Structures are given as C-alpha cells and as structure tokens.
Coordinates of N, CA and C in Angstrom, one line a residue:
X1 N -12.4 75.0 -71.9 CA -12.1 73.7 -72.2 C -12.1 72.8 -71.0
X2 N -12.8 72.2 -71.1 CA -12.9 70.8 -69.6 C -12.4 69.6 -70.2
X3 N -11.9 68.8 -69.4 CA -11.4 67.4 -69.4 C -12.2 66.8 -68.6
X4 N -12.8 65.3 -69.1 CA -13.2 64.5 -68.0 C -12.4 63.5 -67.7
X5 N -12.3 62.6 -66.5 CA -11.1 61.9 -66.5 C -12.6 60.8 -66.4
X6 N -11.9 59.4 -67.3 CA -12.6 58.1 -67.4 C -11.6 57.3 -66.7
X7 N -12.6 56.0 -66.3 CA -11.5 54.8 -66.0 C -10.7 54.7 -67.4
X8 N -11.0 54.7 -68.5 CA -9.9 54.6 -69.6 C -9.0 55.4 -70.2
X9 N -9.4 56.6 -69.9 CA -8.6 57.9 -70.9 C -9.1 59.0 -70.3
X10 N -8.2 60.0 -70.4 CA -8.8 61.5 -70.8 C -9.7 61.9 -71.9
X11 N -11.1 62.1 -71.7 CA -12.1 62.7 -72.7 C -11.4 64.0 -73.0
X12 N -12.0 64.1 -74.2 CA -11.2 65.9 -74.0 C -11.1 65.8 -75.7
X13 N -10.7 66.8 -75.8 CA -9.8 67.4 -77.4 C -8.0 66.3 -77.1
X14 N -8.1 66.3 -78.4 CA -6.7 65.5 -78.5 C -6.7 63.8 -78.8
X15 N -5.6 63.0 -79.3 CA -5.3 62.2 -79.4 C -5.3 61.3 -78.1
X16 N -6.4 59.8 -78.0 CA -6.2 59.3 -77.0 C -4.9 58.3 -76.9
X17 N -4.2 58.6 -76.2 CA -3.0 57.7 -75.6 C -3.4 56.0 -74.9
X18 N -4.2 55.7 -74.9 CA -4.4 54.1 -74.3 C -5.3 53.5 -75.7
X19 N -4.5 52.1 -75.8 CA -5.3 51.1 -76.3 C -5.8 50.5 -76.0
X20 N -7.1 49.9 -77.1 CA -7.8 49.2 -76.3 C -7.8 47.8 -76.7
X21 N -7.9 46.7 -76.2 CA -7.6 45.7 -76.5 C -8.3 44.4 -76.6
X22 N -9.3 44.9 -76.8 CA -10.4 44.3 -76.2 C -11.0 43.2 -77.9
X23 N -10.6 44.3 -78.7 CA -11.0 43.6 -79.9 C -10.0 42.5 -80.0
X24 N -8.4 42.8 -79.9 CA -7.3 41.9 -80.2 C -7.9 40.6 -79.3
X25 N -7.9 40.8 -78.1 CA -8.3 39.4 -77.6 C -9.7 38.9 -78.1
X26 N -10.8 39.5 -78.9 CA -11.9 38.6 -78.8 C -11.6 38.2 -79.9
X27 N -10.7 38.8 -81.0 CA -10.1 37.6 -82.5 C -9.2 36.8 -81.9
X28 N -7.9 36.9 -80.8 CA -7.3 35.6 -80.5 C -8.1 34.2 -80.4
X29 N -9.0 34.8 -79.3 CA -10.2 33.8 -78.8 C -10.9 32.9 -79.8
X30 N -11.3 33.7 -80.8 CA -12.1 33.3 -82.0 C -11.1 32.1 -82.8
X31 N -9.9 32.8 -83.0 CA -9.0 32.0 -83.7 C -8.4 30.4 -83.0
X32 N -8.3 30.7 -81.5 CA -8.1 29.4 -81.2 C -9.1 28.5 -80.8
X33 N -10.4 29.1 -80.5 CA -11.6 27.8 -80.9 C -11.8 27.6 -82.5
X34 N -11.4 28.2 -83.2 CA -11.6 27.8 -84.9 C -10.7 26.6 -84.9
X35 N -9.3 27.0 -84.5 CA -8.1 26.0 -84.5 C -8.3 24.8 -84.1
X36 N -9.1 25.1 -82.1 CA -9.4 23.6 -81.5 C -10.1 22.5 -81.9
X37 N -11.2 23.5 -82.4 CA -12.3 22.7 -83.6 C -11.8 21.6 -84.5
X38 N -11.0 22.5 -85.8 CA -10.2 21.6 -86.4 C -9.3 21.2 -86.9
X39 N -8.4 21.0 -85.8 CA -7.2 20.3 -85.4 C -7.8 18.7 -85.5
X40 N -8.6 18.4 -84.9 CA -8.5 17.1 -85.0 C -9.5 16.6 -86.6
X41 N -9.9 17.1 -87.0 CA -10.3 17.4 -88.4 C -9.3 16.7 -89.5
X42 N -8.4 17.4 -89.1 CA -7.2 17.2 -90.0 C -6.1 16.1 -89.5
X43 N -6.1 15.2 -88.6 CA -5.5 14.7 -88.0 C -5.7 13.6 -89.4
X44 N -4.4 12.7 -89.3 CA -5.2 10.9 -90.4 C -5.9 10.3 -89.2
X45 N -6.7 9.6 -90.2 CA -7.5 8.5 -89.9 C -6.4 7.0 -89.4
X46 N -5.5 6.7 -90.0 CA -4.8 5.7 -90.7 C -3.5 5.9 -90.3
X47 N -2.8 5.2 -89.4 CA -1.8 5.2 -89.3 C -0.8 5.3 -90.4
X48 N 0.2 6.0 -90.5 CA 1.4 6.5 -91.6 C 1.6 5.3 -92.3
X49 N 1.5 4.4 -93.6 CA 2.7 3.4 -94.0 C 3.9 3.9 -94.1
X50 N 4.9 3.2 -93.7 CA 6.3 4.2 -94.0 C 7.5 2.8 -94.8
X51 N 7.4 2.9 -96.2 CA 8.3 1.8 -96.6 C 9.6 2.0 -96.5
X52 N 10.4 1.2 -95.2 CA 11.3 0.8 -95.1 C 12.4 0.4 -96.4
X53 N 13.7 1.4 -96.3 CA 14.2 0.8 -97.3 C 14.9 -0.1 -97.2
X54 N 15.0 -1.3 -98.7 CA 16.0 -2.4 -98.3 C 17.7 -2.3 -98.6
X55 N 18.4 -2.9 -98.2 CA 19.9 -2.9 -98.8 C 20.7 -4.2 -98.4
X56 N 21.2 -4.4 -99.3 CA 22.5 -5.5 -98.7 C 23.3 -5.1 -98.0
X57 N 24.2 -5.8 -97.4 CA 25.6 -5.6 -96.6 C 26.4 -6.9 -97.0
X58 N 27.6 -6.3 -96.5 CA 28.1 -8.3 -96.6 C 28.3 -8.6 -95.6
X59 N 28.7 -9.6 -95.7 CA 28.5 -10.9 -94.3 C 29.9 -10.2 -93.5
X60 N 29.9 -10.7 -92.3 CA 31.1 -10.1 -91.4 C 31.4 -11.2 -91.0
X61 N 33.6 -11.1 -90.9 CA 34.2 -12.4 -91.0 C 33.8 -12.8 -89.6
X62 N 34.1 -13.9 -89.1 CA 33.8 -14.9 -88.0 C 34.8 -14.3 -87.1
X63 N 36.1 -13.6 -87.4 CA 37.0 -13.0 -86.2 C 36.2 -12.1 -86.0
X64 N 35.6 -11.3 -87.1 CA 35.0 -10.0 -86.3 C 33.7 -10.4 -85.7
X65 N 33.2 -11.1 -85.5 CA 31.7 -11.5 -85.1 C 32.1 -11.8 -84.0
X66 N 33.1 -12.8 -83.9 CA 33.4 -12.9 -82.1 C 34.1 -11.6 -81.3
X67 N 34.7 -10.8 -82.0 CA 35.8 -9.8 -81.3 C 34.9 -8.5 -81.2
X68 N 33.9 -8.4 -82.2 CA 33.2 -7.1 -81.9 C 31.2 -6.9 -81.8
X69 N 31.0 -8.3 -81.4 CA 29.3 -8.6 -82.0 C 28.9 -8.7 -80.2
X70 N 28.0 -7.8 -79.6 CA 27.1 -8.2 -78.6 C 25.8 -8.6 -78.9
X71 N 25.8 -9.8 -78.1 CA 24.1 -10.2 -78.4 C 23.5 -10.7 -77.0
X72 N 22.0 -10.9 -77.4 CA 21.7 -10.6 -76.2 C 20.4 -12.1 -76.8
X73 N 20.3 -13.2 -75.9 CA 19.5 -13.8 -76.3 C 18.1 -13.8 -75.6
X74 N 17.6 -14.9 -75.7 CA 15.7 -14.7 -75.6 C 15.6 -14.3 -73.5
X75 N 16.0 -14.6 -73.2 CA 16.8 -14.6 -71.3 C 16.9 -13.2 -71.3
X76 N 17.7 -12.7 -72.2 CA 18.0 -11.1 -71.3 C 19.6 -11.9 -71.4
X77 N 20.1 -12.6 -71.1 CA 21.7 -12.9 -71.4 C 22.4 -12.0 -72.2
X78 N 23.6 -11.1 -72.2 CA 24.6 -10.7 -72.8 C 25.6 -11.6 -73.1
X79 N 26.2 -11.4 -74.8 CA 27.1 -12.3 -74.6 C 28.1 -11.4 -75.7
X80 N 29.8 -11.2 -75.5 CA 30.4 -10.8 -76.2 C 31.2 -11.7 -77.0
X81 N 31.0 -12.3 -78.3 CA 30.8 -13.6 -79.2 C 30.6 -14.5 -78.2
X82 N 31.1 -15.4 -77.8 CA 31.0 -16.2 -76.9 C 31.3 -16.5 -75.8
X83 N 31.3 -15.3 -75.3 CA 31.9 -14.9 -73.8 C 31.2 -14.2 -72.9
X84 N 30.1 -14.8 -71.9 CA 29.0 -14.3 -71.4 C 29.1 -13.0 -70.6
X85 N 28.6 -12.2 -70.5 CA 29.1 -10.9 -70.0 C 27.9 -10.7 -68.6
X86 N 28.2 -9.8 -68.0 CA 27.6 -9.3 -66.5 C 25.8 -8.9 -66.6
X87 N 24.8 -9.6 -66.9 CA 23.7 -8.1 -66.4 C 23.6 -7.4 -66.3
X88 N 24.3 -6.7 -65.0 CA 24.5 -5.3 -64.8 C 25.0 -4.4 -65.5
X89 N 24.8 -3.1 -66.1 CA 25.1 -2.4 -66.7 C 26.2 -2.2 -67.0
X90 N 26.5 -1.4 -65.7 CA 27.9 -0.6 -65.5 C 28.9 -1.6 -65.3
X91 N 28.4 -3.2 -64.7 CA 29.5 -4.1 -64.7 C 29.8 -4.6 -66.2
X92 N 28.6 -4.8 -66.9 CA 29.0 -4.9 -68.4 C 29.7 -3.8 -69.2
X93 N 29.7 -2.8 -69.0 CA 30.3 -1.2 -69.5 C 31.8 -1.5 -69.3
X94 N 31.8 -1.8 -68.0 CA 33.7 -2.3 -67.3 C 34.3 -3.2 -68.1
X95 N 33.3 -4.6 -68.1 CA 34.0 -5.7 -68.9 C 33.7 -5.0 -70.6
X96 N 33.1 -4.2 -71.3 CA 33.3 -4.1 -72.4 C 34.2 -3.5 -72.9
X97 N 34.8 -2.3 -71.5 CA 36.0 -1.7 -72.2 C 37.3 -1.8 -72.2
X98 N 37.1 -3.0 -71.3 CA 38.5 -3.8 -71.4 C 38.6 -4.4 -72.5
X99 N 38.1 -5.1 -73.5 CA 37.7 -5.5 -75.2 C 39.0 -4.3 -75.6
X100 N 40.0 -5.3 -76.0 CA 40.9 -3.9 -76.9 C 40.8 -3.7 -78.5
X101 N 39.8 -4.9 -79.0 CA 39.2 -4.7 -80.0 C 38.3 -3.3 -80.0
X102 N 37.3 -3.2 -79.3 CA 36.2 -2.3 -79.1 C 37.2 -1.1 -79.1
X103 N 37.8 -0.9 -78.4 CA 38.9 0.0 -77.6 C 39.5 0.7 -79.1
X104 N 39.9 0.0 -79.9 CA 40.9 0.6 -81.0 C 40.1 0.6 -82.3
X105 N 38.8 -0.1 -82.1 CA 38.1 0.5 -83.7 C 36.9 1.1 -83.2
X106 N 36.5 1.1 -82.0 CA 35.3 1.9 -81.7 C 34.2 1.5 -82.2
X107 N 34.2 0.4 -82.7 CA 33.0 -0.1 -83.8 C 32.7 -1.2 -82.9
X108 N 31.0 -1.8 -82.7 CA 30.1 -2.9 -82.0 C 29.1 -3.1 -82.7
X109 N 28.7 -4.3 -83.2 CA 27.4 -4.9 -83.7 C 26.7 -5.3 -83.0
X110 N 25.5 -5.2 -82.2 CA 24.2 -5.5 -81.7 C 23.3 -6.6 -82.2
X111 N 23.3 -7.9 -81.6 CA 22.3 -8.8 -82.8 C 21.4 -9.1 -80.9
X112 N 19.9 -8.9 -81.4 CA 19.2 -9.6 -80.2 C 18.1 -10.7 -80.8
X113 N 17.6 -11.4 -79.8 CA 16.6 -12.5 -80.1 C 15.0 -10.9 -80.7
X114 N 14.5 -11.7 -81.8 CA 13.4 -10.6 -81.7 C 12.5 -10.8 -80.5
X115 N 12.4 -11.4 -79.6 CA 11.6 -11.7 -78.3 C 11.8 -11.3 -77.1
X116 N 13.0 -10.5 -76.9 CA 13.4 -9.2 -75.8 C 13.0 -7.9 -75.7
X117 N 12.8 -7.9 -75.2 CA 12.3 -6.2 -74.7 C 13.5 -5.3 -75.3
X118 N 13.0 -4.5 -75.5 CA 14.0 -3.2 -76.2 C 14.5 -2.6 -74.8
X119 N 14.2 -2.6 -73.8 CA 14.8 -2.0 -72.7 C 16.3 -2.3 -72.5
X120 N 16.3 -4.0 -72.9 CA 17.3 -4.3 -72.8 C 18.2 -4.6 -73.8
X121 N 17.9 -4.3 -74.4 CA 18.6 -3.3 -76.0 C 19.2 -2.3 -74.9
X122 N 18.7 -1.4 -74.7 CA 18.9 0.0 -74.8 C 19.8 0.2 -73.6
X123 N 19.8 -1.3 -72.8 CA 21.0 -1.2 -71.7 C 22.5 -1.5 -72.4
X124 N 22.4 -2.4 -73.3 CA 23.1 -3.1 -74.3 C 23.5 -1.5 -74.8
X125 N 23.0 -0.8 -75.4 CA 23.6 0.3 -76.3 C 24.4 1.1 -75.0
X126 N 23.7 1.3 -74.1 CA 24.0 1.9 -73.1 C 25.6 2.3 -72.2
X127 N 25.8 0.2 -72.2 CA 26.9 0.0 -71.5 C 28.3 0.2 -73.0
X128 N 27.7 -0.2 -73.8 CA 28.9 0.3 -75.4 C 29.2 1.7 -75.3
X129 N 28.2 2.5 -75.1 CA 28.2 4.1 -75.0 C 29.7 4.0 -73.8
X130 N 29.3 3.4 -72.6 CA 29.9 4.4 -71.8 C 31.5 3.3 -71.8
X131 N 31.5 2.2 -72.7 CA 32.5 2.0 -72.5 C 33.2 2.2 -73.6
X132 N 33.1 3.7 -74.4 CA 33.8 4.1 -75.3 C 33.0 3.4 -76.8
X133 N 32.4 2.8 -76.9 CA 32.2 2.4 -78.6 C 31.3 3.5 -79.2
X134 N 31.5 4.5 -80.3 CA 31.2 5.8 -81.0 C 30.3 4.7 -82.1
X135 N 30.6 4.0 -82.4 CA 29.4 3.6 -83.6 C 29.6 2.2 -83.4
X136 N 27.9 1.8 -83.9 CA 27.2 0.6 -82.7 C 26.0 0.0 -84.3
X137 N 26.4 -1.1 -85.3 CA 26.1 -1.8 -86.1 C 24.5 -2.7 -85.6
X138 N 23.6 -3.0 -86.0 CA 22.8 -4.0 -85.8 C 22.7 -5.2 -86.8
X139 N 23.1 -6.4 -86.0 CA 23.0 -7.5 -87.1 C 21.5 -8.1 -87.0
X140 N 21.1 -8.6 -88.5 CA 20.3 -9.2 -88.8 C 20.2 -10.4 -89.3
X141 N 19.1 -10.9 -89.1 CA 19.2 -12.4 -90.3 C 18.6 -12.2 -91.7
X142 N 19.5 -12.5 -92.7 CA 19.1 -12.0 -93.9 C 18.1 -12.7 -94.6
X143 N 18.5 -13.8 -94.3 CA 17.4 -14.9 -94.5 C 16.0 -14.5 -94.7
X144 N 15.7 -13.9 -93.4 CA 14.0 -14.1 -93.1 C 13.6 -12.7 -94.0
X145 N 12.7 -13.0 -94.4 CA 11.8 -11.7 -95.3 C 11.3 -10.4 -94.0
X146 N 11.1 -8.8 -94.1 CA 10.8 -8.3 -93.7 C 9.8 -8.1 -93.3
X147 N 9.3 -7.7 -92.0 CA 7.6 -7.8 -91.0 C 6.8 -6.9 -92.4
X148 N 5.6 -7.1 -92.5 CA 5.2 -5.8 -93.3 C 4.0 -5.5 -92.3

C-alpha cells in the first residue's frame, strides 16, 4: 500500500480529512454580485409619502406658557416666557435649572420661529436635558394648516 502526500491531502485508501472550499466561496461570490446587481433594482423610485397624523390638544393656560414655554425666535434668541435667557448653552442649562417650575414638574414646551435652524433647537432641547427637564412639549400654531 503507498500513500502519496499532495499539497491537499493524503492520496491513499481511506476517508479524506481536508475540505475543500473552493466551491463555498465561488457560490458566496456568485451570490453577492446577484445581490449588488439588485439592490438598487429594488430600491423606490419616489420618495416615501408618510401621512402625518393629526390631533388636537388644548390650549395651555397663560401661567403655564410663561412658567414652562422656551422659545426661540427668528435671531437664534432664547426666551423663557418672557425672560430672555443666555446663548450659551451650558449658561442657559444653569439659568434653566434654577426655574423651580421646570425643577418640580420636569415638564418644558419648545415653540421656535419656523425660520431657525434645527441646530438651535437641538441646543434648546439640549440645555432642558441637562438642566433636569425629563419631558420636553412642542408648541404649535393651530391656526396655520399643515406643510404637505
């Protein structure tokens, strides 16, 4: 009985011990240019419509609009009802959590001009976060009909 030794296996009588893999990878390969192909195939054409649901609320009394409403006008100005507050983040974070309103209901309404940057929204949400307010309201004007 002779054995030959290969780069892959023992030739010989018996069960070979090494796999080969050579097939598994030329079906991955196959499979992910089938995929690359058409993926974009299936993609939409058309941006998603997504209808927005509507609902009422009610109106919020005039104590609470001054005591718990930050807004932010067409400027970039912060104002807590009518009490202009800092620019600065972390200096508005300071003066917000001195508010003993904010402080004991944890609750803040957000109304901005629609002509500001969301950045400064998101400093607005920002400085509420770190000055303790857990849930953060956005006011609207009911008035105006919805963008479509």
């Amino acid at each position: 009985m002779s054995h030959k030794v290969t780069a892959d296996a023992i030739q010989g009588e018996g069960p070979v011990s090494a796999i080969n893999v050579t097939p598994l990878v030329d079906v991955m390969l196959c499979l992910l240019i089938i995929f690359m192909v058409s993926t974009p195939m299936m993609a939409p054409k058309q941006p998603q419509k997504i209808a927005v649901p509507k609902a009422k609320a009610q109106a919020i009394a005039q104590e609470q609009f001054l005591l718990a409403t930050v807004s932010v006008d067409a400027k970039g100005d912060v104002f807590m009802g009518t009490v202009a507050l800092s620019r600065d983040p972390a200096t508005m974070a300071n003066e917000l959590s001195s508010n003993a309103r904010l402080k004991e209901d944890g609750v803040a309404f957000v109304q901005g001009d629609s002509n500001i940057e969301f950045s400064r929204i998101v400093e607005v949400l920002v400085a509420l976060r770190t000055a303790g307010v857990s849930k953060v309201g956005f006011l609207t004007d009911p008035k105006v009909p919805p963008r479509t």
